[in-house]
Coordinates of C-alpha atoms in Angstrom, one line a residue:
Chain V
X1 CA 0.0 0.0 0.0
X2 CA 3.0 2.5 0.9
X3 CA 4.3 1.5 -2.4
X4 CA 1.2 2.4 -4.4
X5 CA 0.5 5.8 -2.3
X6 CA 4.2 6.6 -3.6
X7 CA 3.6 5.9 -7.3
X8 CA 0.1 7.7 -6.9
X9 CA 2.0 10.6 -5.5
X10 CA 5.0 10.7 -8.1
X11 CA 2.8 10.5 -10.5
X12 CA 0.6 13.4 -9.4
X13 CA 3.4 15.6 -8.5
X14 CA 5.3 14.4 -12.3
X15 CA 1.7 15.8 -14.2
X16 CA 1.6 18.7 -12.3
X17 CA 5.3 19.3 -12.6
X18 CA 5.4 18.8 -16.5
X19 CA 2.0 20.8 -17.5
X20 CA 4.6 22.6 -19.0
X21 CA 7.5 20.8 -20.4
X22 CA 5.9 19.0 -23.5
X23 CA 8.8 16.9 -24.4
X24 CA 9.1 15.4 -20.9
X25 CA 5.0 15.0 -20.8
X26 CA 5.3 13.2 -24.0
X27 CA 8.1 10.7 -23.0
X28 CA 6.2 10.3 -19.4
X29 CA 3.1 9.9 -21.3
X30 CA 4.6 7.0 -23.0
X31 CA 6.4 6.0 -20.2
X32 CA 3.2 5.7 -17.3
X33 CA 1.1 3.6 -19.8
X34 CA 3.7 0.4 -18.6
X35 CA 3.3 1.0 -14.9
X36 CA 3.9 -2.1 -12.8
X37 CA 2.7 -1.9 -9.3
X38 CA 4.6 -3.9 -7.0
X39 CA 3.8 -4.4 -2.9
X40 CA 7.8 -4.7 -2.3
X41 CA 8.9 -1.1 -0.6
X42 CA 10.6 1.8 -2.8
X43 CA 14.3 1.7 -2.8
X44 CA 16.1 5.3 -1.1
X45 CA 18.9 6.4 -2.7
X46 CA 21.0 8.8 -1.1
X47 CA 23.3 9.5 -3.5
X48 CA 23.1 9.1 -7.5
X49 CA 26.6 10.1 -9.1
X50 CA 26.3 11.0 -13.0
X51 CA 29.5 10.5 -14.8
X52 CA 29.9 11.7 -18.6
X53 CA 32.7 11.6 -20.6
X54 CA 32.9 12.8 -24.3
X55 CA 35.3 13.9 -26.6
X56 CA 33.4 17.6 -27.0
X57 CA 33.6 19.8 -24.4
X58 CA 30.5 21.6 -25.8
X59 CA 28.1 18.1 -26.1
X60 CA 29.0 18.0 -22.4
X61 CA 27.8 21.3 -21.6
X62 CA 24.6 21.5 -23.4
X63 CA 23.7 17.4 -21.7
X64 CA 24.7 19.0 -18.6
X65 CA 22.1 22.0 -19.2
X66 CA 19.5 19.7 -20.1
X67 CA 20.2 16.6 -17.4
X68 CA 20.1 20.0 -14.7
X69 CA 16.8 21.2 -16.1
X70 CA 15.3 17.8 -16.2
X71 CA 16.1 17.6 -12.5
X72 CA 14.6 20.8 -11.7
X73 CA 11.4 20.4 -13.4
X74 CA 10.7 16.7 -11.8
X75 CA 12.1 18.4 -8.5
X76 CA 15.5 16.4 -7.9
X77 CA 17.8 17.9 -5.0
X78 CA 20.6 18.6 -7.5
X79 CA 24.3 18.4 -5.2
X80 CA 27.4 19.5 -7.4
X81 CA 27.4 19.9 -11.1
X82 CA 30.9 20.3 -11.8
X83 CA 33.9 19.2 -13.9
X84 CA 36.5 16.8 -13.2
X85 CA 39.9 17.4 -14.9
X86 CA 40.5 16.1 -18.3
X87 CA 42.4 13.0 -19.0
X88 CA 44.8 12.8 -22.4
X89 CA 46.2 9.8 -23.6
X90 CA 48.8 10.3 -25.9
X91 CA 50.2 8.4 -28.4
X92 CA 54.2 8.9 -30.5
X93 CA 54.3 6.8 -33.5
X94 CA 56.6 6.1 -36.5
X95 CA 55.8 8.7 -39.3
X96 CA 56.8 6.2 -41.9
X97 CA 56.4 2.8 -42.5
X98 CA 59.8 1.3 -42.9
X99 CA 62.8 3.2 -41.9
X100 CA 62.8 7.6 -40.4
X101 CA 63.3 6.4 -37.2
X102 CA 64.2 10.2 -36.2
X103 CA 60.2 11.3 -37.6
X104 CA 57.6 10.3 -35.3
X105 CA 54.1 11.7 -35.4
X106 CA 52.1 12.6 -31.9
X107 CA 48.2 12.2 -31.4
X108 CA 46.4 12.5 -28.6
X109 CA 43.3 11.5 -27.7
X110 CA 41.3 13.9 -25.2
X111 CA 38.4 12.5 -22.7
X112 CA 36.5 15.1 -21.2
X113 CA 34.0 14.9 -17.7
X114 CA 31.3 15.9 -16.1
X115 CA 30.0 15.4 -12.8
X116 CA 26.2 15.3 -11.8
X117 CA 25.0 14.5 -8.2
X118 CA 21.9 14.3 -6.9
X119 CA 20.7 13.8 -3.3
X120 CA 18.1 12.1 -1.8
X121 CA 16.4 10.4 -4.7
X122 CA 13.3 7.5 -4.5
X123 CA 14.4 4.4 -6.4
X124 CA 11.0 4.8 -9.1
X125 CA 12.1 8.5 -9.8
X126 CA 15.5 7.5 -10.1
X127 CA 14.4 4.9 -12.6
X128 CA 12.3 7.5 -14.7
X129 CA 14.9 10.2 -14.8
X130 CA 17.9 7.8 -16.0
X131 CA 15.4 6.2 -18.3
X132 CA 15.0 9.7 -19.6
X133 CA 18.4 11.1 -19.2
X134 CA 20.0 7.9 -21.5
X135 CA 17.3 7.5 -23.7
X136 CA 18.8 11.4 -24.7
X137 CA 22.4 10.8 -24.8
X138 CA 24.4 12.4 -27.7
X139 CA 26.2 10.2 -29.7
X140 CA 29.7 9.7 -28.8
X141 CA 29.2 10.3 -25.0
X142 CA 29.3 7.5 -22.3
X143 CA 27.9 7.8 -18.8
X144 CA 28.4 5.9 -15.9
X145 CA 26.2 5.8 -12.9
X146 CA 26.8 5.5 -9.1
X147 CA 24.3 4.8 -6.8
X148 CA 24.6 4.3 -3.0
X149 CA 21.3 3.0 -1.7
X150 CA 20.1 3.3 2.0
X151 CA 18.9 0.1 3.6
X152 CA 17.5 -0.5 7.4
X153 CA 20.0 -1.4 10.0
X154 CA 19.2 -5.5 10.6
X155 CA 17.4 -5.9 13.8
X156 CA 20.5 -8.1 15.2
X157 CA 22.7 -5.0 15.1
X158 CA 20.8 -2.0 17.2
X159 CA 21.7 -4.0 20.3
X160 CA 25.1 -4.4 21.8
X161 CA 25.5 -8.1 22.2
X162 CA 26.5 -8.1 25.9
X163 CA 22.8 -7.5 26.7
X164 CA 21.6 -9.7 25.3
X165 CA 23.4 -12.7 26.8
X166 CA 22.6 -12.8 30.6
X167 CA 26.1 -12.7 32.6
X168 CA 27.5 -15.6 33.9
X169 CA 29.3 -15.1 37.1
X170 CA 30.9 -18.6 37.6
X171 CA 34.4 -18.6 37.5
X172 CA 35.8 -20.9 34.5
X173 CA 37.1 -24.0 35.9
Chain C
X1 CA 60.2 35.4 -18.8
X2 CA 61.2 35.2 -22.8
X3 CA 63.2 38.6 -23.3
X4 CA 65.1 38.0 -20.1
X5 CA 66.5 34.5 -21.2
X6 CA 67.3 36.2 -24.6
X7 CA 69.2 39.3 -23.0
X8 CA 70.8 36.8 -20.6
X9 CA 71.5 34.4 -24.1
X10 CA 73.0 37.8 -25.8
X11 CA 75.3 38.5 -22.6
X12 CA 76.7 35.1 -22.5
X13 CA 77.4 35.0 -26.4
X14 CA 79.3 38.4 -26.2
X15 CA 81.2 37.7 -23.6
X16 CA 82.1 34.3 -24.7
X17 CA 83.3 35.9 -28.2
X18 CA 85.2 39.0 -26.4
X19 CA 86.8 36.0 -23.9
X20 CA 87.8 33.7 -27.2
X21 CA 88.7 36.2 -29.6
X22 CA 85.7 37.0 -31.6
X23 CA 85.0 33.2 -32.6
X24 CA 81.4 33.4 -32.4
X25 CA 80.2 36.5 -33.9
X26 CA 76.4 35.7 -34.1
X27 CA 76.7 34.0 -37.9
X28 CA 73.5 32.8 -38.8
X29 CA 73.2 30.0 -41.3
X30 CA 69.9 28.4 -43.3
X31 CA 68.0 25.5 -41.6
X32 CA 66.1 23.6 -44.0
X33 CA 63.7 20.8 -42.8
X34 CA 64.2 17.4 -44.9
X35 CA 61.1 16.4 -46.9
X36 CA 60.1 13.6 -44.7
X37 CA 59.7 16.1 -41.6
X38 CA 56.5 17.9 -43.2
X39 CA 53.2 16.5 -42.5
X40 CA 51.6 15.2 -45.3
X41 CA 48.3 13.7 -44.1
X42 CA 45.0 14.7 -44.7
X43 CA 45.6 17.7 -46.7
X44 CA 45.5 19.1 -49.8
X45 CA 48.4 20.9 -50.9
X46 CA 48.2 25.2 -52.3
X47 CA 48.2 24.7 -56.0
X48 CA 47.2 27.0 -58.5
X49 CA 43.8 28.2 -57.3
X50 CA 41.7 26.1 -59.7
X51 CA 40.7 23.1 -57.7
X52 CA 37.7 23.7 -55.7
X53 CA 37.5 21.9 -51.4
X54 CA 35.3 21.5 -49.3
X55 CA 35.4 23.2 -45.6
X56 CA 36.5 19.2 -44.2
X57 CA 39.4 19.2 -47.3
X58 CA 40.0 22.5 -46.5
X59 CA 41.4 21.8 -42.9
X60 CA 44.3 20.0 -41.8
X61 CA 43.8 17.2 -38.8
X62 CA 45.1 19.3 -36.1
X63 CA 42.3 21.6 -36.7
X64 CA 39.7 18.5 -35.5
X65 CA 37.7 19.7 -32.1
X66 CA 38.8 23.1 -33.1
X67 CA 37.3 24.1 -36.6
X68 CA 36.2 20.5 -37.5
X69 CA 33.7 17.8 -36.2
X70 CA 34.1 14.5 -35.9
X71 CA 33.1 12.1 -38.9
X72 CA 32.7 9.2 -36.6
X73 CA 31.2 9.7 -33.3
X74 CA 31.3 6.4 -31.0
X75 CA 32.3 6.1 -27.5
X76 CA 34.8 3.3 -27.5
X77 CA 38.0 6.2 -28.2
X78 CA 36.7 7.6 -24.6
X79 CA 39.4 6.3 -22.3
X80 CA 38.1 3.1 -20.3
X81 CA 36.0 2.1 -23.5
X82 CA 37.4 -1.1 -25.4
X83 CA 36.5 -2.3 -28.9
X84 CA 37.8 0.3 -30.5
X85 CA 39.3 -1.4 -33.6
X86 CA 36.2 -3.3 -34.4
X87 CA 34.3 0.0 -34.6
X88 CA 37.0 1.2 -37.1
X89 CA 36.4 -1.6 -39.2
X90 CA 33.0 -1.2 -39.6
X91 CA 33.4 2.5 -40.1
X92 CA 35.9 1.8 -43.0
X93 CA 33.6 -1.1 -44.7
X94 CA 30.3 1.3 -44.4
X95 CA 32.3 4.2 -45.8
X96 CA 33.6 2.4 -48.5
X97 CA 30.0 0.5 -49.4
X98 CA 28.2 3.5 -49.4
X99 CA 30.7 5.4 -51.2
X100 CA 30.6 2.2 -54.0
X101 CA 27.0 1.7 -53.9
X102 CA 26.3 5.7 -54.4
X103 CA 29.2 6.2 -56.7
X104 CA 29.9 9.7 -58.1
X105 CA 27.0 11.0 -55.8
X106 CA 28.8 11.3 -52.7
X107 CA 29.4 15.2 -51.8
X108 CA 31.5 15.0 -48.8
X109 CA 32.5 12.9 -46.5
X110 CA 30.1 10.6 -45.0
X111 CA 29.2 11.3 -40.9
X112 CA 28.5 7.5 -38.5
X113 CA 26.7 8.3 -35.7
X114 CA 26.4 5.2 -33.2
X115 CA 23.7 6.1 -30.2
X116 CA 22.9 3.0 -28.3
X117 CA 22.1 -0.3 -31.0
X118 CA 21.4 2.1 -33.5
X119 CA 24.1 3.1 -36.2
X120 CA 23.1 6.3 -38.3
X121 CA 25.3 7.1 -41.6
X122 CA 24.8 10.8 -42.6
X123 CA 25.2 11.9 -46.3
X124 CA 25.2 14.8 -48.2
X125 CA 24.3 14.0 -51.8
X126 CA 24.5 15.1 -55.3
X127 CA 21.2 15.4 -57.5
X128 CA 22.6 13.1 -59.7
X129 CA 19.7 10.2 -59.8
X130 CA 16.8 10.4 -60.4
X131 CA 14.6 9.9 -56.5
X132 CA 13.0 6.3 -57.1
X133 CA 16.6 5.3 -57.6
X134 CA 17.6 7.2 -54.5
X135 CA 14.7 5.3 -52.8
X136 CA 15.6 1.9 -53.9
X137 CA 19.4 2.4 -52.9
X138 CA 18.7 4.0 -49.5
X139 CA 16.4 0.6 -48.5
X140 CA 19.4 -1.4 -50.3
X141 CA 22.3 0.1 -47.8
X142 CA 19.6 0.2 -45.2
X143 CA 18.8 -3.7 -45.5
X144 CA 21.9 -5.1 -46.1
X145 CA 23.9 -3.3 -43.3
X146 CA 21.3 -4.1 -40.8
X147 CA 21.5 -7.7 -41.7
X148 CA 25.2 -7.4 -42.0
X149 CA 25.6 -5.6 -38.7
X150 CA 22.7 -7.2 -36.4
X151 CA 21.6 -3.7 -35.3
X152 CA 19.6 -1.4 -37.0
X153 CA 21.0 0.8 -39.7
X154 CA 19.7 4.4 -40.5
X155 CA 20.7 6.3 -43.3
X156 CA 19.8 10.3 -43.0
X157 CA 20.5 11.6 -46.7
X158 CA 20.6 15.5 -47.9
X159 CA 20.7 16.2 -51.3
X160 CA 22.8 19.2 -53.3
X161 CA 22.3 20.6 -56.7
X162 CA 26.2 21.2 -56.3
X163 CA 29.2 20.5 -54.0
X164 CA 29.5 22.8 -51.6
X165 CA 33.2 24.6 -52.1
X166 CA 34.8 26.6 -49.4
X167 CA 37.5 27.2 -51.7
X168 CA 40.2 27.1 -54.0
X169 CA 43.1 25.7 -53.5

């Protein structure tokens, strides 16, 4: 029942969100016609790490505008957005194919990041926004995401085990 | 800073000539680079100003992510990405098909666009058949890559009266 008041209320709070946003009301659309309802509880993510890497600086900016505005509009707690250093992998080779041992030629190949984290996310809108965030991935650019889920403390942990076990107060023989 | 090094470079030299009796007076010969030094790849030498190139002719490699674009945009180049040769070899076969099957057509150079399963070819076209024949060669590449490739193949076609020149070289 807790499961299906969350969906009932993502889904309220997604329409009402997106009355504006026609693209994401289209894909959503789409999207809550295959709606599985399951009793099992909603998984808590407290933090979803983003990692894209491309070869264009500028494809990285403009995903990063639109995986930020995406957030916003289905009301994400965005963490940092920011920019890890670039990594080049360079390359010398031989210029020619037999001899010129002196002529080499240099490439390099440039991989470029960004970081997204969000805070604080429910496992079904997690599941809808990376759904939506791939689906829209420029060519050329990978991602890689990092989730760390939160999960109750087992029952056999919250107490110390020394009070559990009544004291025995013979000596050991 | 530069002009300090070449003040402190100047110093040395004069007083090293003054101390061995004018030896090295600041002669200045010709350097010439050996043919093999130049770079030869990918370009298209200044000739006579008759030949007519296209913007991606027109610039030299080491203007790629600068003035150019990439004509093959997959991930596995990225750095932990593998299979990086066998995207190469299908970028070389599709370039080389399409540029056999649609043979004097071709404007520029063809664009592969890989986005999940789904491998996109982009061409710019000349007007040079008539469209049913366009059609039937579009399905053709279409069907055969996909059946060749196990994924689906797109191909996104523009057509030209003429090539577009940027100039000439």
């Amino acid at each position: 029942m807790a499961s299906l008041m969350s969906l009932r209320r993502e889904l309220f709070s997604l329409a009402r969100i997106l009355s504006g946003v026609s693209h994401l009301v289209r894909f959503l659309l789409f999207f809550l016609m295959q709606i599985t309802v399951t009793e099992e509880p909603d998984m808590l993510f407290q933090k979803v790490v983003i990692l894209v890497k491309g070869h264009d600086r500028a494809v990285l900016d403009s995903y990063e505008f639109f995986a930020t505005m995406a957030a916003k509009e289905l009301g994400i707690t965005i963490g940092k957005v920011f920019e890890p250093p670039k990594a080049i992998e360079r390359l010398t080779l031989l210029k020619s194919i037999h001899i010129f041992k002196k002529h080499r030629v240099q490439y390099e190949m440039r991989t470029h990041y960004r970081c997204i984290e969000l805070y604080n996310i429910t496992g079904c809108t997690a599941q809808v926004y990376l759904e939506y965030i791939q689906r829209n991935l420029p060519e050329g650019v990978a991602m890689e995401v990092t989730k760390t889920a939160m999960e109750k403390i087992p029952d056999h942990i919250l107490e110390p085990l020394w009070k559990e076990i009544p004291t025995d107060d013979k000596p050991s023989q | 800073s530069p002009s300090y090094l070449f003040f402190c470079f100047v110093f040395l030299q004069s007083t090293l000539a003054w101390s061995s009796l004018c030896r090295f007076s600041g002669n200045r010969s010709l350097h010439v680079t050996a043919s093999c030094c130049k770079n030869r790849a990918a370009r298209i030498r200044v000739g006579k100003g008759d030949r007519p190139v296209t913007y991606e002719q027109a610039h030299h490699p080491h203007h790629i992510a600068h003035r150019k674009g990439w004509l093959s945009q997959h991930t596995s180049n990225l750095k932990g990405e593998d299979r990086a040769a066998e995207r190469t070899i299908e970028d070389v076969f599709i370039r080389r098909f399409v540029f056999g099957t649609f043979h004097g057509c071709l404007a520029n150079e063809i664009v592969i666009k890989r986005r999940g399963n789904v491998l996109s070819v982009c061409a710019v076209m000349l007007q040079k058949l008539p469209p049913q024949k366009f059609y039937f060669l579009i399905g053709y590449t279409e069907s055969l890559l996909s059946h060749f490739y196990k994924c689906p193949v797109k191909l996104e076609i523009q057509t030209l009266q003429d090539k577009a020149v940027y100039k000439y070289l």
